[in-house]
Amino acid sequence: MSLKTLLGSFRLGARSALAALAAAGIAIGLSVASTPAFADAGFQRWVQQFRSTAAQSGISGSTFDRAFQGVTAPDPEVLERARYQPEFVAPVWDYFDNRVNDNSVGVGRQMLRQHDRLLGQIEQRLGVDRHILLAIWSMESNYGEVLKNDRVMRNVVRSLSTLAYADERRQRFGRQQLIAALKILERGDIDVRHLTGSWAGAMGHTQFIPTSYQEWAVDFDGDGRRDIWNSIPDALASAANLLRANGWRSGHAWGYEVRLPEGRKFPAGTMSLAEWQRIGVVRTNGQGYPRPNDRAELKVLDGREGPAFLVLHNFNMLKRYNNADRYALAVGLLADQIAGQGQLARDWNRPFTRLSFNETQELQQHLLTRGYYDGNIDGKIGPASRDAIKAFQSRMGMQADGHPSKEVLTRIRGQ
Ligand code: CA
């Protein structure tokens, strides 16, 4: 099907047609989105139209022109990321192993010592526990490491205008965030060259989107600029401020790992910790509940064979940062381990023996050397690592489950 036919048959504007192409996964020779001759003219017209929208929101012409200097076409990689639909949700153990591991805990403890004074000041002024802030920092940007990766960090104005212009599902999001990003430039918190972020416009150590930045970013180091890209005090205090503003309860736990009594069903919804205790849901470490009247909800993410948790008010505050149970639980567990608690009493229901972070990197290195893998040696098992493991397993006549197991590592070491 030609693009012309497609445009005609859908009776859509160029932007919608692009989105339709993307949605249908239709490849017509060259990727349409990255064909500048087609994209440029439309995009540049769109930018000119958006200039007046921005002016209505108080963006000066000079800020606008500075922001769009050199931004002449949509970013094809942003569109590729925007249309990416994972074939399946990562298994729960992959999610947690990638985020709560000996490396993220170890670096977290290092940062705990390194930023002791700052973390104390933030606790005092904003009331959010230091371990929680470190865990968020780890989850969002790997303690700032991601910001050094030029393959990940992109021009925020270009990313957001790409979404606003060419991604049908995120048009509104893109426009709204773009206005907020231009306001950041207008105010002078950061210059345009350093206004970088993820493909979806998440920025700095704490990965705030521009509207979150507008609402919650703070200048904690007192230099007059809210710099979540380069100032660790500003970034961590901004994360604390988001939690505090949404109702974080200072000094309260996020939740507890619990043991479930055999052979009974559990009520959905919340009950007091005392009531949970009464029906036999107790902490795995044998301690009592410090605030028995607080209301808690049971979370079981990995079936009856996996770990179980009672989660409290602050768990839901973590979900304000990222609205997923997995996310909030990973922050809570990582914070607990950075604070010195041991690993889970009941491990994830992982059908293989877990590798350490270094072993996972070693496995990726072997896969790379042998031509199965061309991604980063980052100790994180994503779709590319899983596919590489599967390919290796098939080649060896093993069951191709894609799991980063001891068995696979042992086997590949011997190759
Ligand atoms: Ca500052």
Short mmCIF file of C-alpha atoms and ligand atoms in Angstrom, two decimals:
data_model
loop_
_atom_site.label_atom_id
_atom_site.label_comp_id
_atom_site.label_asym_id
_atom_site.label_seq_id
_atom_site.Cartn_x
_atom_site.Cartn_y
_atom_site.Cartn_z
CA MET A 1 0.00 0.00 0.00
CA SER A 2 1.39 3.41 -0.91
CA LEU A 3 1.40 6.25 1.50
CA LYS A 4 -0.89 8.20 -0.81
CA THR A 5 -3.47 5.44 -0.74
CA LEU A 6 -3.19 5.27 2.96
CA LEU A 7 -3.66 8.99 3.36
CA GLY A 8 -6.64 8.87 1.05
CA SER A 9 -8.29 5.84 2.54
CA PHE A 10 -7.96 7.07 6.10
CA ARG A 11 -8.88 10.65 5.17
CA LEU A 12 -6.49 11.83 7.80
CA GLY A 13 -3.94 14.58 8.08
CA ALA A 14 -0.29 13.68 7.72
CA ARG A 15 0.21 13.38 11.46
CA SER A 16 -2.66 10.98 11.93
CA ALA A 17 -1.58 8.97 8.94
CA LEU A 18 1.87 8.59 10.46
CA ALA A 19 0.32 7.40 13.67
CA ALA A 20 -1.94 5.04 11.77
CA LEU A 21 1.05 3.62 9.93
CA ALA A 22 2.83 3.20 13.19
CA ALA A 23 -0.16 1.57 14.82
CA ALA A 24 -0.63 -0.83 11.94
CA GLY A 25 3.08 -1.60 11.95
CA ILE A 26 3.19 -1.07 8.21
CA ALA A 27 6.65 -0.77 6.78
CA ILE A 28 6.74 0.85 3.36
CA GLY A 29 10.35 0.59 2.33
CA LEU A 30 12.04 3.37 4.21
CA SER A 31 10.49 4.17 7.51
CA VAL A 32 8.10 7.03 6.80
CA ALA A 33 8.81 8.78 10.07
CA SER A 34 12.49 9.09 9.34
CA THR A 35 12.11 10.35 5.78
CA PRO A 36 13.02 13.99 6.29
CA ALA A 37 11.67 15.20 2.96
CA PHE A 38 8.22 14.15 4.01
CA ALA A 39 8.46 14.93 7.70
CA ASP A 40 10.29 18.23 7.60
CA ALA A 41 7.83 20.48 5.83
CA GLY A 42 4.86 19.35 7.86
CA PHE A 43 6.79 19.46 11.07
CA GLN A 44 8.11 22.93 10.43
CA ARG A 45 4.62 24.19 9.63
CA TRP A 46 3.47 22.65 12.87
CA VAL A 47 6.28 24.37 14.80
CA GLN A 48 5.24 27.73 13.35
CA GLN A 49 1.65 27.10 14.37
CA PHE A 50 2.74 26.09 17.83
CA ARG A 51 4.64 29.35 18.20
CA SER A 52 1.37 31.22 18.77
CA THR A 53 0.06 28.57 21.16
CA ALA A 54 3.26 29.00 23.16
CA ALA A 55 2.94 32.80 23.06
CA GLN A 56 -0.53 32.49 24.58
CA SER A 57 1.11 30.60 27.46
CA GLY A 58 3.58 33.39 28.02
CA ILE A 59 6.53 32.01 26.08
CA SER A 60 8.49 34.82 24.48
CA GLY A 61 9.43 34.63 20.83
CA SER A 62 13.12 34.63 21.67
CA THR A 63 12.80 31.68 24.08
CA PHE A 64 10.75 29.81 21.50
CA ASP A 65 13.28 30.40 18.74
CA ARG A 66 16.19 29.39 20.98
CA ALA A 67 14.35 26.22 21.96
CA PHE A 68 13.65 25.20 18.36
CA GLN A 69 16.99 26.21 16.91
CA GLY A 70 18.20 23.22 14.91
CA VAL A 71 15.01 21.25 15.61
CA THR A 72 13.82 20.82 12.06
CA ALA A 73 12.42 17.29 11.94
CA PRO A 74 10.78 14.82 14.31
CA ASP A 75 13.07 12.41 16.16
CA PRO A 76 12.54 8.99 14.53
CA GLU A 77 13.87 7.18 17.58
CA VAL A 78 11.27 8.83 19.76
CA LEU A 79 8.54 7.58 17.44
CA GLU A 80 10.06 4.13 17.46
CA ARG A 81 10.06 4.07 21.25
CA ALA A 82 6.55 5.50 21.37
CA ARG A 83 5.14 2.76 19.17
CA TYR A 84 7.07 -0.07 20.84
CA GLN A 85 4.70 -2.55 22.42
CA PRO A 86 6.44 -5.23 24.47
CA GLU A 87 5.32 -8.65 23.37
CA PHE A 88 4.91 -9.74 26.92
CA VAL A 89 5.26 -8.23 30.36
CA ALA A 90 8.60 -9.12 31.93
CA PRO A 91 8.33 -11.87 34.55
CA VAL A 92 8.10 -10.45 38.04
CA TRP A 93 11.52 -11.80 39.07
CA ASP A 94 13.19 -10.10 36.09
CA TYR A 95 11.65 -6.80 37.11
CA PHE A 96 12.88 -7.08 40.69
CA ASP A 97 16.24 -8.72 39.94
CA ASN A 98 17.05 -5.89 37.53
CA ARG A 99 16.32 -3.26 40.18
CA VAL A 100 16.91 -4.74 43.62
CA ASN A 101 20.28 -6.49 43.43
CA ASP A 102 23.73 -6.52 45.02
CA ASN A 103 24.83 -3.66 42.78
CA SER A 104 21.91 -1.26 43.37
CA VAL A 105 22.06 -2.01 47.11
CA GLY A 106 25.86 -1.65 47.24
CA VAL A 107 25.95 1.66 45.35
CA GLY A 108 23.03 2.86 47.47
CA ARG A 109 24.99 2.22 50.66
CA GLN A 110 27.96 4.05 49.20
CA MET A 111 25.73 7.03 48.37
CA LEU A 112 24.28 6.85 51.87
CA ARG A 113 27.73 7.57 53.31
CA GLN A 114 28.70 10.04 50.62
CA HIS A 115 25.56 12.18 50.93
CA ASP A 116 24.91 11.69 54.63
CA ARG A 117 24.75 15.38 55.45
CA LEU A 118 22.54 16.33 52.50
CA LEU A 119 20.16 13.46 53.20
CA GLY A 120 19.91 14.58 56.81
CA GLN A 121 19.02 18.11 55.73
CA ILE A 122 16.36 16.84 53.34
CA GLU A 123 14.87 14.60 56.03
CA GLN A 124 14.74 17.53 58.39
CA ARG A 125 13.17 19.98 55.98
CA LEU A 126 10.95 17.73 53.87
CA GLY A 127 10.38 14.71 56.10
CA VAL A 128 11.19 11.93 53.63
CA ASP A 129 13.40 9.03 54.68
CA ARG A 130 16.88 8.96 53.14
CA HIS A 131 16.70 5.32 52.07
CA ILE A 132 13.51 5.93 50.11
CA LEU A 133 15.16 8.84 48.27
CA LEU A 134 18.21 6.74 47.40
CA ALA A 135 15.98 3.93 46.14
CA ILE A 136 14.07 6.37 43.90
CA TRP A 137 17.35 7.77 42.61
CA SER A 138 18.49 4.25 41.77
CA MET A 139 15.23 3.32 40.06
CA GLU A 140 14.95 6.52 38.04
CA SER A 141 18.47 7.08 36.75
CA ASN A 142 20.76 4.45 38.32
CA TYR A 143 22.13 7.13 40.68
CA GLY A 144 22.61 9.50 37.77
CA GLU A 145 24.52 7.05 35.56
CA VAL A 146 21.82 7.10 32.88
CA LEU A 147 22.35 10.83 32.38
CA LYS A 148 25.84 10.12 31.07
CA ASN A 149 24.48 7.87 28.33
CA ASP A 150 24.16 9.87 25.13
CA ARG A 151 22.17 7.08 23.54
CA VAL A 152 19.41 7.57 26.09
CA MET A 153 19.51 11.33 26.71
CA ARG A 154 17.77 13.39 24.08
CA ASN A 155 16.78 16.99 23.34
CA VAL A 156 13.55 17.41 25.33
CA VAL A 157 12.08 20.04 23.00
CA ARG A 158 12.58 17.76 20.01
CA SER A 159 11.23 14.66 21.78
CA LEU A 160 8.11 16.39 23.01
CA SER A 161 7.40 18.19 19.76
CA THR A 162 7.82 14.84 17.98
CA LEU A 163 5.17 13.32 20.25
CA ALA A 164 2.91 16.37 19.91
CA TYR A 165 3.24 16.36 16.14
CA ALA A 166 3.30 12.72 15.15
CA ASP A 167 2.17 10.39 17.93
CA GLU A 168 -1.58 10.27 17.98
CA ARG A 169 -1.88 8.71 21.41
CA ARG A 170 0.49 11.19 23.05
CA GLN A 171 -0.45 14.37 21.19
CA ARG A 172 -2.06 16.01 24.20
CA PHE A 173 0.71 14.86 26.50
CA GLY A 174 3.33 16.18 24.09
CA ARG A 175 1.75 19.62 23.74
CA GLN A 176 1.18 20.01 27.46
CA GLN A 177 4.71 18.90 28.36
CA LEU A 178 6.25 21.00 25.61
CA ILE A 179 4.65 24.16 27.00
CA ALA A 180 5.95 23.25 30.47
CA ALA A 181 9.44 22.60 29.04
CA LEU A 182 9.43 25.99 27.30
CA LYS A 183 8.46 27.61 30.60
CA ILE A 184 11.53 26.02 32.20
CA LEU A 185 13.67 27.66 29.52
CA GLU A 186 11.80 30.95 29.87
CA ARG A 187 12.53 31.01 33.60
CA GLY A 188 16.19 30.21 33.02
CA ASP A 189 16.50 27.15 35.30
CA ILE A 190 18.53 25.42 32.59
CA ASP A 191 19.75 26.37 29.13
CA VAL A 192 18.41 24.73 26.02
CA ARG A 193 21.52 22.66 25.35
CA HIS A 194 21.24 20.97 28.73
CA LEU A 195 17.47 20.46 28.64
CA THR A 196 17.80 16.74 28.06
CA GLY A 197 15.65 13.77 28.95
CA SER A 198 14.29 10.38 27.97
CA TRP A 199 12.34 9.88 24.74
CA ALA A 200 9.16 10.77 26.67
CA GLY A 201 10.66 13.88 28.25
CA ALA A 202 11.56 12.51 31.71
CA MET A 203 14.41 14.68 32.93
CA GLY A 204 17.36 14.62 35.29
CA HIS A 205 18.38 12.44 38.21
CA THR A 206 14.77 11.99 39.28
CA GLN A 207 13.24 11.73 35.79
CA PHE A 208 10.57 14.39 36.22
CA ILE A 209 8.41 15.20 33.22
CA PRO A 210 8.17 18.99 32.70
CA THR A 211 4.78 19.42 34.44
CA SER A 212 6.04 17.50 37.49
CA TYR A 213 9.10 19.69 37.41
CA GLN A 214 6.92 22.80 37.35
CA GLU A 215 4.92 21.56 40.28
CA TRP A 216 7.54 20.00 42.54
CA ALA A 217 11.13 20.82 41.63
CA VAL A 218 12.97 22.82 44.29
CA ASP A 219 16.23 24.71 44.50
CA PHE A 220 17.78 23.03 47.52
CA ASP A 221 21.39 24.16 47.09
CA GLY A 222 20.29 27.79 46.95
CA ASP A 223 21.91 28.91 43.69
CA GLY A 224 18.60 30.24 42.39
CA ARG A 225 18.05 27.52 39.79
CA ARG A 226 16.11 24.28 40.11
CA ASP A 227 18.68 22.04 38.51
CA ILE A 228 17.62 18.37 38.66
CA TRP A 229 20.14 17.56 35.89
CA ASN A 230 23.35 18.58 37.62
CA SER A 231 22.59 19.26 41.28
CA ILE A 232 22.10 16.16 43.43
CA PRO A 233 20.72 18.31 46.29
CA ASP A 234 18.10 19.83 43.97
CA ALA A 235 17.20 16.45 42.47
CA LEU A 236 16.81 14.49 45.70
CA ALA A 237 14.99 17.34 47.44
CA SER A 238 12.66 17.60 44.45
CA ALA A 239 11.77 13.91 44.77
CA ALA A 240 11.19 14.42 48.50
CA ASN A 241 9.06 17.46 47.78
CA LEU A 242 6.86 15.51 45.36
CA LEU A 243 6.24 12.84 48.01
CA ARG A 244 5.68 15.36 50.79
CA ALA A 245 3.26 17.44 48.71
CA ASN A 246 1.23 14.34 47.90
CA GLY A 247 0.87 13.34 51.56
CA TRP A 248 3.95 11.30 52.53
CA ARG A 249 3.80 10.43 56.22
CA SER A 250 7.13 11.17 57.77
CA GLY A 251 8.65 8.32 59.76
CA HIS A 252 6.04 5.78 58.61
CA ALA A 253 6.88 2.51 56.84
CA TRP A 254 5.80 1.76 53.26
CA GLY A 255 4.87 -1.82 54.20
CA TYR A 256 6.13 -5.19 55.42
CA GLU A 257 6.87 -8.61 54.05
CA VAL A 258 4.39 -10.99 55.66
CA ARG A 259 3.70 -14.69 56.04
CA LEU A 260 0.30 -15.97 55.02
CA PRO A 261 -1.36 -18.74 56.98
CA GLU A 262 -2.12 -21.80 54.84
CA GLY A 263 -5.51 -22.64 53.48
CA ARG A 264 -7.54 -19.51 53.73
CA LYS A 265 -8.76 -16.71 51.56
CA PHE A 266 -7.93 -13.12 52.32
CA PRO A 267 -10.16 -10.08 52.08
CA ALA A 268 -9.52 -7.56 49.32
CA GLY A 269 -9.17 -3.94 50.37
CA THR A 270 -7.74 -2.50 53.54
CA MET A 271 -7.93 -3.57 57.19
CA SER A 272 -5.94 -2.41 60.17
CA LEU A 273 -2.63 -4.16 60.78
CA ALA A 274 -4.08 -5.45 64.05
CA GLU A 275 -6.92 -7.11 62.13
CA TRP A 276 -4.46 -8.67 59.69
CA GLN A 277 -2.48 -9.95 62.64
CA ARG A 278 -5.64 -11.45 64.13
CA ILE A 279 -6.21 -13.61 61.03
CA GLY A 280 -2.60 -14.80 61.13
CA VAL A 281 -0.89 -12.46 58.65
CA VAL A 282 2.34 -11.68 60.50
CA ARG A 283 5.72 -10.20 59.62
CA THR A 284 8.29 -12.65 58.32
CA ASN A 285 10.94 -11.27 60.69
CA GLY A 286 8.83 -12.12 63.73
CA GLN A 287 8.50 -8.52 64.88
CA GLY A 288 5.16 -6.90 65.63
CA TYR A 289 3.52 -4.08 63.70
CA PRO A 290 4.75 -0.72 65.06
CA ARG A 291 1.49 1.11 64.29
CA PRO A 292 -1.22 -1.55 64.59
CA ASN A 293 -4.10 0.81 63.81
CA ASP A 294 -2.74 1.83 60.42
CA ARG A 295 -4.68 0.43 57.50
CA ALA A 296 -2.94 -1.95 55.15
CA GLU A 297 -3.65 -3.84 51.95
CA LEU A 298 -2.32 -7.27 50.97
CA LYS A 299 -0.17 -7.40 47.82
CA VAL A 300 0.82 -10.72 46.28
CA LEU A 301 2.52 -10.15 42.93
CA ASP A 302 3.85 -13.63 42.22
CA GLY A 303 1.20 -16.12 43.33
CA ARG A 304 0.94 -18.01 46.60
CA GLU A 305 4.44 -19.45 46.16
CA GLY A 306 6.02 -15.98 46.01
CA PRO A 307 6.47 -13.34 48.72
CA ALA A 308 3.52 -11.45 50.22
CA PHE A 309 3.35 -7.90 51.55
CA LEU A 310 1.09 -5.67 53.58
CA VAL A 311 1.35 -2.18 52.15
CA LEU A 312 0.51 1.08 53.87
CA HIS A 313 -0.34 4.68 52.99
CA ASN A 314 3.23 5.55 51.94
CA PHE A 315 3.21 2.73 49.38
CA ASN A 316 0.46 4.63 47.57
CA MET A 317 2.53 7.81 47.79
CA LEU A 318 5.34 6.02 45.93
CA LYS A 319 2.79 5.20 43.24
CA ARG A 320 2.33 8.94 42.69
CA TYR A 321 5.82 8.81 41.31
CA ASN A 322 5.06 5.91 39.02
CA ASN A 323 1.64 4.33 39.17
CA ALA A 324 2.59 0.63 39.33
CA ASP A 325 2.63 -1.79 42.27
CA ARG A 326 5.91 -3.24 40.99
CA TYR A 327 7.54 0.15 41.02
CA ALA A 328 6.43 1.10 44.52
CA LEU A 329 7.38 -2.32 45.88
CA ALA A 330 10.82 -2.22 44.26
CA VAL A 331 11.46 1.22 45.79
CA GLY A 332 10.35 -0.03 49.21
CA LEU A 333 12.42 -3.23 49.09
CA LEU A 334 15.50 -1.45 47.77
CA ALA A 335 15.18 1.22 50.48
CA ASP A 336 14.93 -1.48 53.16
CA GLN A 337 18.03 -3.25 51.88
CA ILE A 338 20.05 -0.04 51.57
CA ALA A 339 19.04 0.56 55.21
CA GLY A 340 20.61 -2.79 56.11
CA GLN A 341 17.70 -5.22 56.11
CA GLY A 342 18.30 -8.63 54.61
CA GLN A 343 16.78 -10.01 51.45
CA LEU A 344 13.25 -11.34 51.24
CA ALA A 345 12.39 -14.18 53.59
CA ARG A 346 10.48 -15.77 50.75
CA ASP A 347 12.12 -15.23 47.40
CA TRP A 348 10.36 -14.60 44.11
CA ASN A 349 9.04 -17.77 42.62
CA ARG A 350 11.92 -17.90 40.16
CA PRO A 351 12.20 -21.21 38.30
CA PHE A 352 16.03 -21.05 38.18
CA THR A 353 19.00 -20.06 40.34
CA ARG A 354 19.63 -16.34 40.34
CA LEU A 355 22.89 -14.83 39.14
CA SER A 356 24.65 -12.01 40.97
CA PHE A 357 24.94 -8.65 39.22
CA ASN A 358 28.54 -9.36 38.16
CA GLU A 359 27.62 -12.81 36.88
CA THR A 360 24.78 -11.29 34.87
CA GLN A 361 27.25 -8.89 33.28
CA GLU A 362 29.62 -11.78 32.65
CA LEU A 363 26.83 -13.69 30.92
CA GLN A 364 26.04 -10.66 28.71
CA GLN A 365 29.74 -10.36 27.87
CA HIS A 366 29.94 -14.04 26.83
CA LEU A 367 26.79 -13.65 24.73
CA LEU A 368 28.26 -10.56 23.10
CA THR A 369 31.62 -12.15 22.38
CA ARG A 370 29.90 -15.14 20.80
CA GLY A 371 27.66 -12.99 18.63
CA TYR A 372 24.32 -13.61 20.31
CA TYR A 373 23.97 -10.13 21.81
CA ASP A 374 24.77 -6.56 20.85
CA GLY A 375 23.26 -4.59 23.74
CA ASN A 376 24.78 -2.99 26.83
CA ILE A 377 26.73 -4.93 29.44
CA ASP A 378 24.55 -3.45 32.16
CA GLY A 379 23.60 -6.45 34.28
CA LYS A 380 19.95 -5.95 33.37
CA ILE A 381 17.95 -8.62 31.64
CA GLY A 382 15.70 -7.01 29.06
CA PRO A 383 14.16 -8.33 25.82
CA ALA A 384 17.51 -8.29 23.96
CA SER A 385 19.32 -10.26 26.68
CA ARG A 386 16.45 -12.71 26.92
CA ASP A 387 16.45 -13.29 23.18
CA ALA A 388 20.23 -13.79 23.20
CA ILE A 389 19.96 -16.37 25.99
CA LYS A 390 17.20 -18.15 24.07
CA ALA A 391 19.31 -18.26 20.92
CA PHE A 392 22.25 -19.68 22.86
CA GLN A 393 20.04 -22.25 24.58
CA SER A 394 18.51 -23.39 21.28
CA ARG A 395 21.95 -23.75 19.77
CA MET A 396 23.03 -25.92 22.73
CA GLY A 397 19.88 -28.01 22.62
CA MET A 398 18.78 -26.66 25.97
CA GLN A 399 15.23 -25.60 26.75
CA ALA A 400 14.97 -22.08 25.31
CA ASP A 401 13.31 -20.32 28.25
CA GLY A 402 15.53 -17.20 28.12
CA HIS A 403 16.24 -17.27 31.87
CA PRO A 404 19.59 -15.87 33.07
CA SER A 405 20.37 -18.99 35.10
CA LYS A 406 23.54 -20.48 36.64
CA GLU A 407 23.11 -23.34 34.21
CA VAL A 408 23.34 -21.05 31.19
CA LEU A 409 26.36 -19.23 32.62
CA THR A 410 28.17 -22.48 33.38
CA ARG A 411 27.44 -23.77 29.92
CA ILE A 412 28.60 -20.65 28.10
CA ARG A 413 31.78 -20.43 30.18
CA GLY A 414 32.69 -23.86 28.88
CA GLN A 415 32.25 -22.86 25.25
CA CA B 1 19.92 24.84 42.61
#
